[in-house]
Amino acid sequence: MNVVAGNGTEIPAIGLGTWELRGRTCARIVEQALRLGYRHIDTAQIYDNEREVGEGMRASGVRRDDIFVTTKVWTTHFRPGDLERSAKESLVRLRMTEIDLLLLHWPNPQVPLAETLGALAKVKRAGLARSIGVSNFGVALIEEAVAACPEPLACDQIEYHPYLDQADVIEACARHGLAFVAYSPIAKGRVKGDRVLARIGDRYRKTAAQVCLRWLVQQNVSAIPRTAKLERLQENIDIFDFELSGEDMQEISAIAGAKPR
Ligand SMILES: NC(=O)c1ccc[n+]([C@@H]2O[C@H](COP(=O)([O-])OP(=O)(O)OC[C@H]3O[C@@H](n4cnc5c(N)ncnc54)[C@H](OP(=O)(O)O)[C@@H]3O)[C@@H](O)[C@H]2O)c1
């Protein structure tokens, strides 16, 4: 599996998003994804499925050390004591001793960022999380976070797909060595009906969604598509046997007026 590096942390280029996956469906999809070769699972405290993500992982038979798990702390737990408690509770639900990547889910202007980042760094130093990062941070907040955090930040996880130009955030991440992780990478399924992506896909015998995901990983972006359908699990990871041309990359980027790197 290809990886995207962020300040020393290697994040698998494709992961499974789990927002809205619940109960048995969640556990079954996580298990199947891992059996198919996924090695990165994205969850969050607020998704209310960490328990099922852990169950799916154990049922898959894949070794814990071979799986990269991201979870996120919700904004109501950004005060130092709360953040540490929240991380410990996530570990209990996941039935793990260490989170691979722990993110601040959204900015919370009500708590000083330096205070929250200090607590996040402390969680890392205590061995509860191997790496730490942020989510939904724009350029100004990335700058502020990098300056204030006592430990290196591995990534910014933020929405990105062909209908949303994120060139400035991609550039800020690159400047500070953060990996860029794209959420809603297939625009919540919208790319399926995209004529440009479908036409490009015809040349490679790939679907519009596969072309979209390939366009992301070719920019050195990690993508975490979600599906509740077994056949789409395979489709969404089957993107490492073809390469888009420079012209294809530009044409897709032009959909939102963005420039590919
Ligand atoms: N950090 C944050 O604030 C944040 C915010 C949003 C999301 N996320 C993370 O990012 C993950 C992905 O984002 P997302 O769930 O918003 O949207 P997404 O992955 O862009 O799209 C998911 C939707 O696309 C459909 N789909 C999946 N594969 C497909 C394919 N090959 N062809 C056509 N349709 C397909 C799915 O339907 P089926 O289930 O029917 O296949 C689902 O409705 C989330 O699950 C979550 O882990 C993070």
PDB file of C-alpha atoms and ligand atoms in Angstrom:
ATOM      1  CA  MET A   1       0.000   0.000   0.000  1.00  0.00           C
ATOM      2  CA  ASN A   2       1.289   3.464  -0.900  1.00  0.00           C
ATOM      3  CA  VAL A   3       1.723   5.861   1.987  1.00  0.00           C
ATOM      4  CA  VAL A   4       1.610   9.600   2.472  1.00  0.00           C
ATOM      5  CA  ALA A   5       4.168  10.944   4.942  1.00  0.00           C
ATOM      6  CA  GLY A   6       3.518  13.686   7.481  1.00  0.00           C
ATOM      7  CA  ASN A   7       6.389  14.733   9.757  1.00  0.00           C
ATOM      8  CA  GLY A   8       7.603  11.152  10.160  1.00  0.00           C
ATOM      9  CA  THR A   9       4.182   9.444  10.234  1.00  0.00           C
ATOM     10  CA  GLU A  10       3.297   7.186   7.312  1.00  0.00           C
ATOM     11  CA  ILE A  11      -0.426   7.202   6.542  1.00  0.00           C
ATOM     12  CA  PRO A  12      -1.759   4.628   4.052  1.00  0.00           C
ATOM     13  CA  ALA A  13      -2.864   6.451   0.891  1.00  0.00           C
ATOM     14  CA  ILE A  14      -6.327   4.849   0.947  1.00  0.00           C
ATOM     15  CA  GLY A  15      -8.321   4.348   4.113  1.00  0.00           C
ATOM     16  CA  LEU A  16     -11.874   3.416   4.980  1.00  0.00           C
ATOM     17  CA  GLY A  17     -14.124   6.247   6.176  1.00  0.00           C
ATOM     18  CA  THR A  18     -16.698   5.099   8.738  1.00  0.00           C
ATOM     19  CA  TRP A  19     -18.926   8.117   9.334  1.00  0.00           C
ATOM     20  CA  GLU A  20     -22.564   6.911   9.543  1.00  0.00           C
ATOM     21  CA  LEU A  21     -21.538   3.239   9.617  1.00  0.00           C
ATOM     22  CA  ARG A  22     -23.067   1.727  12.723  1.00  0.00           C
ATOM     23  CA  GLY A  23     -23.566  -1.544  14.560  1.00  0.00           C
ATOM     24  CA  ARG A  24     -23.104  -4.828  12.714  1.00  0.00           C
ATOM     25  CA  THR A  25     -22.788  -3.125   9.328  1.00  0.00           C
ATOM     26  CA  CYS A  26     -19.833  -1.126  10.596  1.00  0.00           C
ATOM     27  CA  ALA A  27     -18.045  -4.125  12.119  1.00  0.00           C
ATOM     28  CA  ARG A  28     -18.651  -6.202   8.969  1.00  0.00           C
ATOM     29  CA  ILE A  29     -17.445  -3.498   6.569  1.00  0.00           C
ATOM     30  CA  VAL A  30     -14.299  -2.851   8.639  1.00  0.00           C
ATOM     31  CA  GLU A  31     -13.562  -6.589   8.774  1.00  0.00           C
ATOM     32  CA  GLN A  32     -14.058  -7.003   5.014  1.00  0.00           C
ATOM     33  CA  ALA A  33     -12.064  -3.892   4.190  1.00  0.00           C
ATOM     34  CA  LEU A  34      -9.082  -5.203   6.125  1.00  0.00           C
ATOM     35  CA  ARG A  35      -9.385  -8.600   4.438  1.00  0.00           C
ATOM     36  CA  LEU A  36      -9.344  -6.849   1.061  1.00  0.00           C
ATOM     37  CA  GLY A  37      -6.125  -5.017   1.884  1.00  0.00           C
ATOM     38  CA  TYR A  38      -7.210  -1.734   3.500  1.00  0.00           C
ATOM     39  CA  ARG A  39      -4.772  -0.809   6.253  1.00  0.00           C
ATOM     40  CA  HIS A  40      -6.194   2.518   7.417  1.00  0.00           C
ATOM     41  CA  ILE A  41      -9.506   2.968   9.229  1.00  0.00           C
ATOM     42  CA  ASP A  42     -10.878   6.431   9.998  1.00  0.00           C
ATOM     43  CA  THR A  43     -13.299   6.832  12.902  1.00  0.00           C
ATOM     44  CA  ALA A  44     -14.140   9.485  15.509  1.00  0.00           C
ATOM     45  CA  GLN A  45     -15.553   9.758  18.978  1.00  0.00           C
ATOM     46  CA  ILE A  46     -18.628  11.532  17.546  1.00  0.00           C
ATOM     47  CA  TYR A  47     -19.343   8.732  15.002  1.00  0.00           C
ATOM     48  CA  ASP A  48     -20.413   6.497  17.890  1.00  0.00           C
ATOM     49  CA  ASN A  49     -18.829   3.436  16.240  1.00  0.00           C
ATOM     50  CA  GLU A  50     -15.360   3.043  17.791  1.00  0.00           C
ATOM     51  CA  ARG A  51     -16.504  -0.144  19.520  1.00  0.00           C
ATOM     52  CA  GLU A  52     -17.622  -1.689  16.213  1.00  0.00           C
ATOM     53  CA  VAL A  53     -14.466  -0.519  14.429  1.00  0.00           C
ATOM     54  CA  GLY A  54     -12.447  -2.403  17.069  1.00  0.00           C
ATOM     55  CA  GLU A  55     -14.658  -5.487  16.670  1.00  0.00           C
ATOM     56  CA  GLY A  56     -14.205  -5.481  12.893  1.00  0.00           C
ATOM     57  CA  MET A  57     -10.453  -5.150  13.291  1.00  0.00           C
ATOM     58  CA  ARG A  58     -10.227  -8.126  15.619  1.00  0.00           C
ATOM     59  CA  ALA A  59     -12.550 -10.240  13.434  1.00  0.00           C
ATOM     60  CA  SER A  60     -10.422  -9.544  10.338  1.00  0.00           C
ATOM     61  CA  GLY A  61      -7.460 -11.538  11.640  1.00  0.00           C
ATOM     62  CA  VAL A  62      -5.109  -8.765  10.469  1.00  0.00           C
ATOM     63  CA  ARG A  63      -2.442  -8.019  13.072  1.00  0.00           C
ATOM     64  CA  ARG A  64      -3.041  -4.879  15.108  1.00  0.00           C
ATOM     65  CA  ASP A  65       0.428  -3.579  14.225  1.00  0.00           C
ATOM     66  CA  ASP A  66      -0.403  -3.759  10.520  1.00  0.00           C
ATOM     67  CA  ILE A  67      -3.440  -1.476  10.879  1.00  0.00           C
ATOM     68  CA  PHE A  68      -3.394   2.309  11.069  1.00  0.00           C
ATOM     69  CA  VAL A  69      -6.315   3.698  13.084  1.00  0.00           C
ATOM     70  CA  THR A  70      -7.290   7.336  13.129  1.00  0.00           C
ATOM     71  CA  THR A  71      -9.780   8.679  15.640  1.00  0.00           C
ATOM     72  CA  LYS A  72     -10.787  12.205  16.579  1.00  0.00           C
ATOM     73  CA  VAL A  73     -11.596  14.102  19.741  1.00  0.00           C
ATOM     74  CA  TRP A  74     -14.843  16.089  19.609  1.00  0.00           C
ATOM     75  CA  THR A  75     -14.726  19.844  20.297  1.00  0.00           C
ATOM     76  CA  THR A  76     -16.503  19.599  23.656  1.00  0.00           C
ATOM     77  CA  HIS A  77     -13.449  17.785  25.090  1.00  0.00           C
ATOM     78  CA  PHE A  78     -10.758  20.322  24.238  1.00  0.00           C
ATOM     79  CA  ARG A  79      -9.893  21.388  27.782  1.00  0.00           C
ATOM     80  CA  PRO A  80      -6.707  19.598  28.940  1.00  0.00           C
ATOM     81  CA  GLY A  81      -8.213  17.131  31.479  1.00  0.00           C
ATOM     82  CA  ASP A  82     -11.169  16.393  29.178  1.00  0.00           C
ATOM     83  CA  LEU A  83      -8.953  15.690  26.193  1.00  0.00           C
ATOM     84  CA  GLU A  84      -6.883  13.092  28.004  1.00  0.00           C
ATOM     85  CA  ARG A  85     -10.012  11.427  29.402  1.00  0.00           C
ATOM     86  CA  SER A  86     -11.593  11.397  25.968  1.00  0.00           C
ATOM     87  CA  ALA A  87      -8.522   9.719  24.402  1.00  0.00           C
ATOM     88  CA  LYS A  88      -8.556   7.063  27.120  1.00  0.00           C
ATOM     89  CA  GLU A  89     -12.273   6.427  26.529  1.00  0.00           C
ATOM     90  CA  SER A  90     -11.674   6.013  22.789  1.00  0.00           C
ATOM     91  CA  LEU A  91      -8.980   3.432  23.579  1.00  0.00           C
ATOM     92  CA  VAL A  92     -11.356   1.525  25.859  1.00  0.00           C
ATOM     93  CA  ARG A  93     -14.054   1.449  23.144  1.00  0.00           C
ATOM     94  CA  LEU A  94     -11.556   0.402  20.465  1.00  0.00           C
ATOM     95  CA  ARG A  95      -9.981  -2.080  22.906  1.00  0.00           C
ATOM     96  CA  MET A  96      -6.504  -0.843  22.070  1.00  0.00           C
ATOM     97  CA  THR A  97      -3.539   0.420  24.001  1.00  0.00           C
ATOM     98  CA  GLU A  98      -2.501   3.090  21.493  1.00  0.00           C
ATOM     99  CA  ILE A  99      -4.211   5.155  18.760  1.00  0.00           C
ATOM    100  CA  ASP A 100      -2.107   5.537  15.611  1.00  0.00           C
ATOM    101  CA  LEU A 101      -3.347   9.039  14.850  1.00  0.00           C
ATOM    102  CA  LEU A 102      -5.440  11.245  17.126  1.00  0.00           C
ATOM    103  CA  LEU A 103      -6.978  14.392  15.618  1.00  0.00           C
ATOM    104  CA  LEU A 104      -8.743  17.483  16.882  1.00  0.00           C
ATOM    105  CA  HIS A 105     -12.011  17.037  14.946  1.00  0.00           C
ATOM    106  CA  TRP A 106     -12.839  20.726  14.285  1.00  0.00           C
ATOM    107  CA  PRO A 107     -11.430  24.023  15.505  1.00  0.00           C
ATOM    108  CA  ASN A 108     -13.057  25.313  18.700  1.00  0.00           C
ATOM    109  CA  PRO A 109     -12.554  29.056  19.154  1.00  0.00           C
ATOM    110  CA  GLN A 110     -13.934  28.826  22.696  1.00  0.00           C
ATOM    111  CA  VAL A 111     -10.802  27.084  24.003  1.00  0.00           C
ATOM    112  CA  PRO A 112      -7.342  28.603  23.393  1.00  0.00           C
ATOM    113  CA  LEU A 113      -5.704  26.497  20.669  1.00  0.00           C
ATOM    114  CA  ALA A 114      -2.327  26.394  22.448  1.00  0.00           C
ATOM    115  CA  GLU A 115      -3.998  24.884  25.509  1.00  0.00           C
ATOM    116  CA  THR A 116      -5.675  22.129  23.490  1.00  0.00           C
ATOM    117  CA  LEU A 117      -2.523  21.396  21.510  1.00  0.00           C
ATOM    118  CA  GLY A 118      -0.521  21.176  24.733  1.00  0.00           C
ATOM    119  CA  ALA A 119      -2.998  18.555  25.988  1.00  0.00           C
ATOM    120  CA  LEU A 120      -2.855  16.698  22.663  1.00  0.00           C
ATOM    121  CA  ALA A 121       0.948  16.621  22.807  1.00  0.00           C
ATOM    122  CA  LYS A 122       0.746  15.337  26.372  1.00  0.00           C
ATOM    123  CA  VAL A 123      -1.481  12.469  25.250  1.00  0.00           C
ATOM    124  CA  LYS A 124       1.148  11.590  22.669  1.00  0.00           C
ATOM    125  CA  ARG A 125       3.983  11.779  25.194  1.00  0.00           C
ATOM    126  CA  ALA A 126       1.995   9.540  27.558  1.00  0.00           C
ATOM    127  CA  GLY A 127       1.952   6.899  24.804  1.00  0.00           C
ATOM    128  CA  LEU A 128      -1.811   6.974  24.207  1.00  0.00           C
ATOM    129  CA  ALA A 129      -1.367   8.154  20.600  1.00  0.00           C
ATOM    130  CA  ARG A 130       1.538   7.474  18.307  1.00  0.00           C
ATOM    131  CA  SER A 131       0.874  10.586  16.217  1.00  0.00           C
ATOM    132  CA  ILE A 132      -1.348  13.645  16.496  1.00  0.00           C
ATOM    133  CA  GLY A 133      -2.926  16.042  14.035  1.00  0.00           C
ATOM    134  CA  VAL A 134      -5.802  18.358  13.207  1.00  0.00           C
ATOM    135  CA  SER A 135      -8.912  18.340  11.053  1.00  0.00           C
ATOM    136  CA  ASN A 136     -10.835  21.105   9.295  1.00  0.00           C
ATOM    137  CA  PHE A 137      -8.012  23.604   9.831  1.00  0.00           C
ATOM    138  CA  GLY A 138      -7.594  26.286   7.146  1.00  0.00           C
ATOM    139  CA  VAL A 139      -4.295  28.014   6.335  1.00  0.00           C
ATOM    140  CA  ALA A 140      -4.284  30.527   9.222  1.00  0.00           C
ATOM    141  CA  LEU A 141      -5.110  27.864  11.798  1.00  0.00           C
ATOM    142  CA  ILE A 142      -2.450  25.507  10.398  1.00  0.00           C
ATOM    143  CA  GLU A 143       0.135  28.260  10.864  1.00  0.00           C
ATOM    144  CA  GLU A 144      -1.068  28.922  14.408  1.00  0.00           C
ATOM    145  CA  ALA A 145      -1.156  25.217  15.298  1.00  0.00           C
ATOM    146  CA  VAL A 146       2.312  24.455  13.950  1.00  0.00           C
ATOM    147  CA  ALA A 147       3.763  27.363  15.932  1.00  0.00           C
ATOM    148  CA  ALA A 148       1.953  26.400  19.159  1.00  0.00           C
ATOM    149  CA  CYS A 149       2.180  22.611  19.246  1.00  0.00           C
ATOM    150  CA  PRO A 150       5.042  21.152  21.332  1.00  0.00           C
ATOM    151  CA  GLU A 151       4.995  17.958  19.213  1.00  0.00           C
ATOM    152  CA  PRO A 152       5.026  17.662  15.405  1.00  0.00           C
ATOM    153  CA  LEU A 153       1.611  17.501  13.732  1.00  0.00           C
ATOM    154  CA  ALA A 154       1.230  14.636  11.273  1.00  0.00           C
ATOM    155  CA  CYS A 155      -1.686  15.873   9.189  1.00  0.00           C
ATOM    156  CA  ASP A 156      -4.652  18.059   8.460  1.00  0.00           C
ATOM    157  CA  GLN A 157      -7.740  16.054   7.503  1.00  0.00           C
ATOM    158  CA  ILE A 158     -10.062  18.212   5.431  1.00  0.00           C
ATOM    159  CA  GLU A 159     -12.694  17.987   2.686  1.00  0.00           C
ATOM    160  CA  TYR A 160     -11.221  17.664  -0.798  1.00  0.00           C
ATOM    161  CA  HIS A 161     -12.527  16.396  -4.130  1.00  0.00           C
ATOM    162  CA  PRO A 162     -12.730  17.700  -7.699  1.00  0.00           C
ATOM    163  CA  TYR A 163     -15.522  20.164  -6.805  1.00  0.00           C
ATOM    164  CA  LEU A 164     -13.536  21.918  -4.080  1.00  0.00           C
ATOM    165  CA  ASP A 165     -10.272  23.774  -4.640  1.00  0.00           C
ATOM    166  CA  GLN A 166      -7.975  23.290  -1.628  1.00  0.00           C
ATOM    167  CA  ALA A 167      -4.727  24.442  -3.274  1.00  0.00           C
ATOM    168  CA  ASP A 168      -3.898  26.914  -0.486  1.00  0.00           C
ATOM    169  CA  VAL A 169      -4.338  24.306   2.289  1.00  0.00           C
ATOM    170  CA  ILE A 170      -2.352  21.715   0.306  1.00  0.00           C
ATOM    171  CA  GLU A 171       0.447  24.261  -0.016  1.00  0.00           C
ATOM    172  CA  ALA A 172       0.372  25.137   3.707  1.00  0.00           C
ATOM    173  CA  CYS A 173       0.525  21.440   4.645  1.00  0.00           C
ATOM    174  CA  ALA A 174       3.473  20.878   2.317  1.00  0.00           C
ATOM    175  CA  ARG A 175       5.266  23.917   3.750  1.00  0.00           C
ATOM    176  CA  HIS A 176       5.054  22.481   7.267  1.00  0.00           C
ATOM    177  CA  GLY A 177       5.547  18.814   6.370  1.00  0.00           C
ATOM    178  CA  LEU A 178       1.958  17.823   7.252  1.00  0.00           C
ATOM    179  CA  ALA A 179       0.237  15.092   5.285  1.00  0.00           C
ATOM    180  CA  PHE A 180      -3.000  16.136   3.615  1.00  0.00           C
ATOM    181  CA  VAL A 181      -5.840  13.674   4.240  1.00  0.00           C
ATOM    182  CA  ALA A 182      -8.935  14.167   2.061  1.00  0.00           C
ATOM    183  CA  TYR A 183     -12.347  13.479   3.546  1.00  0.00           C
ATOM    184  CA  SER A 184     -15.506  13.185   1.438  1.00  0.00           C
ATOM    185  CA  PRO A 185     -12.978  12.301  -1.318  1.00  0.00           C
ATOM    186  CA  ILE A 186     -15.672  11.206  -3.776  1.00  0.00           C
ATOM    187  CA  ALA A 187     -17.864  14.172  -2.870  1.00  0.00           C
ATOM    188  CA  LYS A 188     -20.299  11.947  -0.947  1.00  0.00           C
ATOM    189  CA  GLY A 189     -20.887   9.829  -4.047  1.00  0.00           C
ATOM    190  CA  ARG A 190     -21.474  12.778  -6.389  1.00  0.00           C
ATOM    191  CA  VAL A 191     -18.486  11.924  -8.618  1.00  0.00           C
ATOM    192  CA  LYS A 192     -20.298   8.801  -9.788  1.00  0.00           C
ATOM    193  CA  GLY A 193     -22.253  10.801 -12.360  1.00  0.00           C
ATOM    194  CA  ASP A 194     -19.390  13.031 -13.478  1.00  0.00           C
ATOM    195  CA  ARG A 195     -18.955  12.985 -17.254  1.00  0.00           C
ATOM    196  CA  VAL A 196     -15.326  14.152 -17.308  1.00  0.00           C
ATOM    197  CA  LEU A 197     -14.254  11.507 -14.760  1.00  0.00           C
ATOM    198  CA  ALA A 198     -16.251   8.780 -16.544  1.00  0.00           C
ATOM    199  CA  ARG A 199     -14.745   9.670 -19.940  1.00  0.00           C
ATOM    200  CA  ILE A 200     -11.195   9.584 -18.527  1.00  0.00           C
ATOM    201  CA  GLY A 201     -12.036   6.322 -16.722  1.00  0.00           C
ATOM    202  CA  ASP A 202     -13.150   4.658 -19.968  1.00  0.00           C
ATOM    203  CA  ARG A 203      -9.576   4.871 -21.261  1.00  0.00           C
ATOM    204  CA  TYR A 204      -8.234   2.983 -18.226  1.00  0.00           C
ATOM    205  CA  ARG A 205     -11.283   0.710 -17.664  1.00  0.00           C
ATOM    206  CA  LYS A 206     -11.881   2.440 -14.356  1.00  0.00           C
ATOM    207  CA  THR A 207     -14.996   4.022 -12.825  1.00  0.00           C
ATOM    208  CA  ALA A 208     -15.426   7.748 -12.188  1.00  0.00           C
ATOM    209  CA  ALA A 209     -14.895   7.137  -8.447  1.00  0.00           C
ATOM    210  CA  GLN A 210     -11.635   5.282  -9.105  1.00  0.00           C
ATOM    211  CA  VAL A 211     -10.369   8.096 -11.337  1.00  0.00           C
ATOM    212  CA  CYS A 212     -11.231  10.609  -8.618  1.00  0.00           C
ATOM    213  CA  LEU A 213      -9.385   8.632  -5.914  1.00  0.00           C
ATOM    214  CA  ARG A 214      -6.408   8.141  -8.215  1.00  0.00           C
ATOM    215  CA  TRP A 215      -6.328  11.893  -8.890  1.00  0.00           C
ATOM    216  CA  LEU A 216      -6.056  12.420  -5.120  1.00  0.00           C
ATOM    217  CA  VAL A 217      -3.302   9.891  -4.418  1.00  0.00           C
ATOM    218  CA  GLN A 218      -1.288  11.150  -7.397  1.00  0.00           C
ATOM    219  CA  GLN A 219      -1.185  14.509  -5.589  1.00  0.00           C
ATOM    220  CA  ASN A 220       0.351  12.758  -2.580  1.00  0.00           C
ATOM    221  CA  VAL A 221      -2.968  13.044  -0.752  1.00  0.00           C
ATOM    222  CA  SER A 222      -4.392  10.280   1.446  1.00  0.00           C
ATOM    223  CA  ALA A 223      -8.109   9.581   0.821  1.00  0.00           C
ATOM    224  CA  ILE A 224     -10.657   7.909   3.099  1.00  0.00           C
ATOM    225  CA  PRO A 225     -13.730   6.968   1.031  1.00  0.00           C
ATOM    226  CA  ARG A 226     -16.675   5.436   2.876  1.00  0.00           C
ATOM    227  CA  THR A 227     -19.006   2.753   1.607  1.00  0.00           C
ATOM    228  CA  ALA A 228     -21.481   0.367   3.206  1.00  0.00           C
ATOM    229  CA  LYS A 229     -21.377  -1.836   0.079  1.00  0.00           C
ATOM    230  CA  LEU A 230     -18.945  -4.739  -0.165  1.00  0.00           C
ATOM    231  CA  GLU A 231     -18.444  -4.442  -3.935  1.00  0.00           C
ATOM    232  CA  ARG A 232     -17.515  -0.782  -3.608  1.00  0.00           C
ATOM    233  CA  LEU A 233     -14.868  -1.578  -0.982  1.00  0.00           C
ATOM    234  CA  GLN A 234     -12.949  -3.404  -3.694  1.00  0.00           C
ATOM    235  CA  GLU A 235     -13.623  -0.712  -6.278  1.00  0.00           C
ATOM    236  CA  ASN A 236     -12.329   2.073  -4.044  1.00  0.00           C
ATOM    237  CA  ILE A 237      -8.997   0.428  -3.305  1.00  0.00           C
ATOM    238  CA  ASP A 238      -8.393  -0.893  -6.803  1.00  0.00           C
ATOM    239  CA  ILE A 239      -6.595   2.241  -7.977  1.00  0.00           C
ATOM    240  CA  PHE A 240      -2.933   1.308  -7.814  1.00  0.00           C
ATOM    241  CA  ASP A 241      -2.613  -0.388 -11.212  1.00  0.00           C
ATOM    242  CA  PHE A 242      -2.961   2.646 -13.460  1.00  0.00           C
ATOM    243  CA  GLU A 243      -1.609   6.160 -13.692  1.00  0.00           C
ATOM    244  CA  LEU A 244      -3.369   9.312 -14.860  1.00  0.00           C
ATOM    245  CA  SER A 245      -1.467  11.428 -17.368  1.00  0.00           C
ATOM    246  CA  GLY A 246      -0.494  15.031 -16.606  1.00  0.00           C
ATOM    247  CA  GLU A 247      -3.250  16.107 -18.991  1.00  0.00           C
ATOM    248  CA  ASP A 248      -5.852  14.008 -17.122  1.00  0.00           C
ATOM    249  CA  MET A 249      -4.701  15.482 -13.805  1.00  0.00           C
ATOM    250  CA  GLN A 250      -5.091  19.017 -15.142  1.00  0.00           C
ATOM    251  CA  GLU A 251      -8.469  18.342 -16.662  1.00  0.00           C
ATOM    252  CA  ILE A 252      -9.808  16.997 -13.359  1.00  0.00           C
ATOM    253  CA  SER A 253      -8.302  19.855 -11.371  1.00  0.00           C
ATOM    254  CA  ALA A 254      -9.913  22.325 -13.772  1.00  0.00           C
ATOM    255  CA  ILE A 255     -13.350  21.104 -12.656  1.00  0.00           C
ATOM    256  CA  ALA A 256     -12.966  23.245  -9.509  1.00  0.00           C
ATOM    257  CA  GLY A 257     -10.420  25.590 -10.995  1.00  0.00           C
ATOM    258  CA  ALA A 258      -7.594  24.069  -8.907  1.00  0.00           C
ATOM    259  CA  LYS A 259      -4.064  23.414 -10.059  1.00  0.00           C
ATOM    260  CA  PRO A 260      -2.610  19.916  -9.502  1.00  0.00           C
ATOM    261  CA  ARG A 261       0.726  19.781  -7.737  1.00  0.00           C
TER     262      ARG A 261
HETATM  263  N1  LIG B   1     -12.883  15.172   9.733  1.00  0.00           N
HETATM  264  C1  LIG B   1     -14.134  15.466   9.423  1.00  0.00           C
HETATM  265  O1  LIG B   1     -14.709  16.476   9.859  1.00  0.00           O
HETATM  266  C2  LIG B   1     -14.862  14.576   8.473  1.00  0.00           C
HETATM  267  C3  LIG B   1     -16.051  15.024   7.856  1.00  0.00           C
HETATM  268  C4  LIG B   1     -16.683  14.175   6.957  1.00  0.00           C
HETATM  269  C5  LIG B   1     -16.149  12.919   6.689  1.00  0.00           C
HETATM  270  N2  LIG B   1     -15.012  12.488   7.325  1.00  0.00           N
HETATM  271  C6  LIG B   1     -14.439  11.131   7.086  1.00  0.00           C
HETATM  272  O2  LIG B   1     -14.278  10.922   5.701  1.00  0.00           O
HETATM  273  C7  LIG B   1     -14.994   9.763   5.310  1.00  0.00           C
HETATM  274  C8  LIG B   1     -15.480   9.872   3.883  1.00  0.00           C
HETATM  275  O3  LIG B   1     -16.281  11.008   3.678  1.00  0.00           O
HETATM  276  P1  LIG B   1     -17.879  10.906   3.482  1.00  0.00           P
HETATM  277  O4  LIG B   1     -18.366   9.726   4.177  1.00  0.00           O
HETATM  278  O5  LIG B   1     -18.410  12.251   3.837  1.00  0.00           O
HETATM  279  O6  LIG B   1     -18.086  10.806   1.905  1.00  0.00           O
HETATM  280  P2  LIG B   1     -17.438  10.006   0.665  1.00  0.00           P
HETATM  281  O7  LIG B   1     -16.535   8.933   1.095  1.00  0.00           O
HETATM  282  O8  LIG B   1     -16.949  11.027  -0.287  1.00  0.00           O
HETATM  283  O9  LIG B   1     -18.752   9.376   0.014  1.00  0.00           O
HETATM  284  C9  LIG B   1     -19.493   8.386   0.633  1.00  0.00           C
HETATM  285  C10 LIG B   1     -20.754   8.162  -0.208  1.00  0.00           C
HETATM  286  O10 LIG B   1     -20.373   7.732  -1.522  1.00  0.00           O
HETATM  287  C11 LIG B   1     -20.954   6.468  -1.826  1.00  0.00           C
HETATM  288  N3  LIG B   1     -19.899   5.675  -2.502  1.00  0.00           N
HETATM  289  C12 LIG B   1     -18.840   5.048  -1.934  1.00  0.00           C
HETATM  290  N4  LIG B   1     -18.071   4.472  -2.873  1.00  0.00           N
HETATM  291  C13 LIG B   1     -18.653   4.719  -4.062  1.00  0.00           C
HETATM  292  C14 LIG B   1     -18.343   4.390  -5.398  1.00  0.00           C
HETATM  293  N5  LIG B   1     -17.263   3.672  -5.692  1.00  0.00           N
HETATM  294  N6  LIG B   1     -19.173   4.830  -6.388  1.00  0.00           N
HETATM  295  C15 LIG B   1     -20.270   5.562  -6.094  1.00  0.00           C
HETATM  296  N7  LIG B   1     -20.620   5.929  -4.838  1.00  0.00           N
HETATM  297  C16 LIG B   1     -19.825   5.497  -3.837  1.00  0.00           C
HETATM  298  C17 LIG B   1     -21.387   5.865  -0.508  1.00  0.00           C
HETATM  299  O11 LIG B   1     -22.576   5.131  -0.658  1.00  0.00           O
HETATM  300  P3  LIG B   1     -22.647   3.548  -0.345  1.00  0.00           P
HETATM  301  O12 LIG B   1     -22.412   3.384   1.121  1.00  0.00           O
HETATM  302  O13 LIG B   1     -24.040   3.222  -0.780  1.00  0.00           O
HETATM  303  O14 LIG B   1     -21.593   2.911  -1.187  1.00  0.00           O
HETATM  304  C18 LIG B   1     -21.662   7.113   0.350  1.00  0.00           C
HETATM  305  O15 LIG B   1     -22.993   7.556   0.179  1.00  0.00           O
HETATM  306  C19 LIG B   1     -16.112   9.682   6.364  1.00  0.00           C
HETATM  307  O16 LIG B   1     -16.745   8.431   6.368  1.00  0.00           O
HETATM  308  C20 LIG B   1     -15.345  10.016   7.602  1.00  0.00           C
HETATM  309  O17 LIG B   1     -14.591   8.894   8.040  1.00  0.00           O
HETATM  310  C21 LIG B   1     -14.355  13.303   8.192  1.00  0.00           C
END
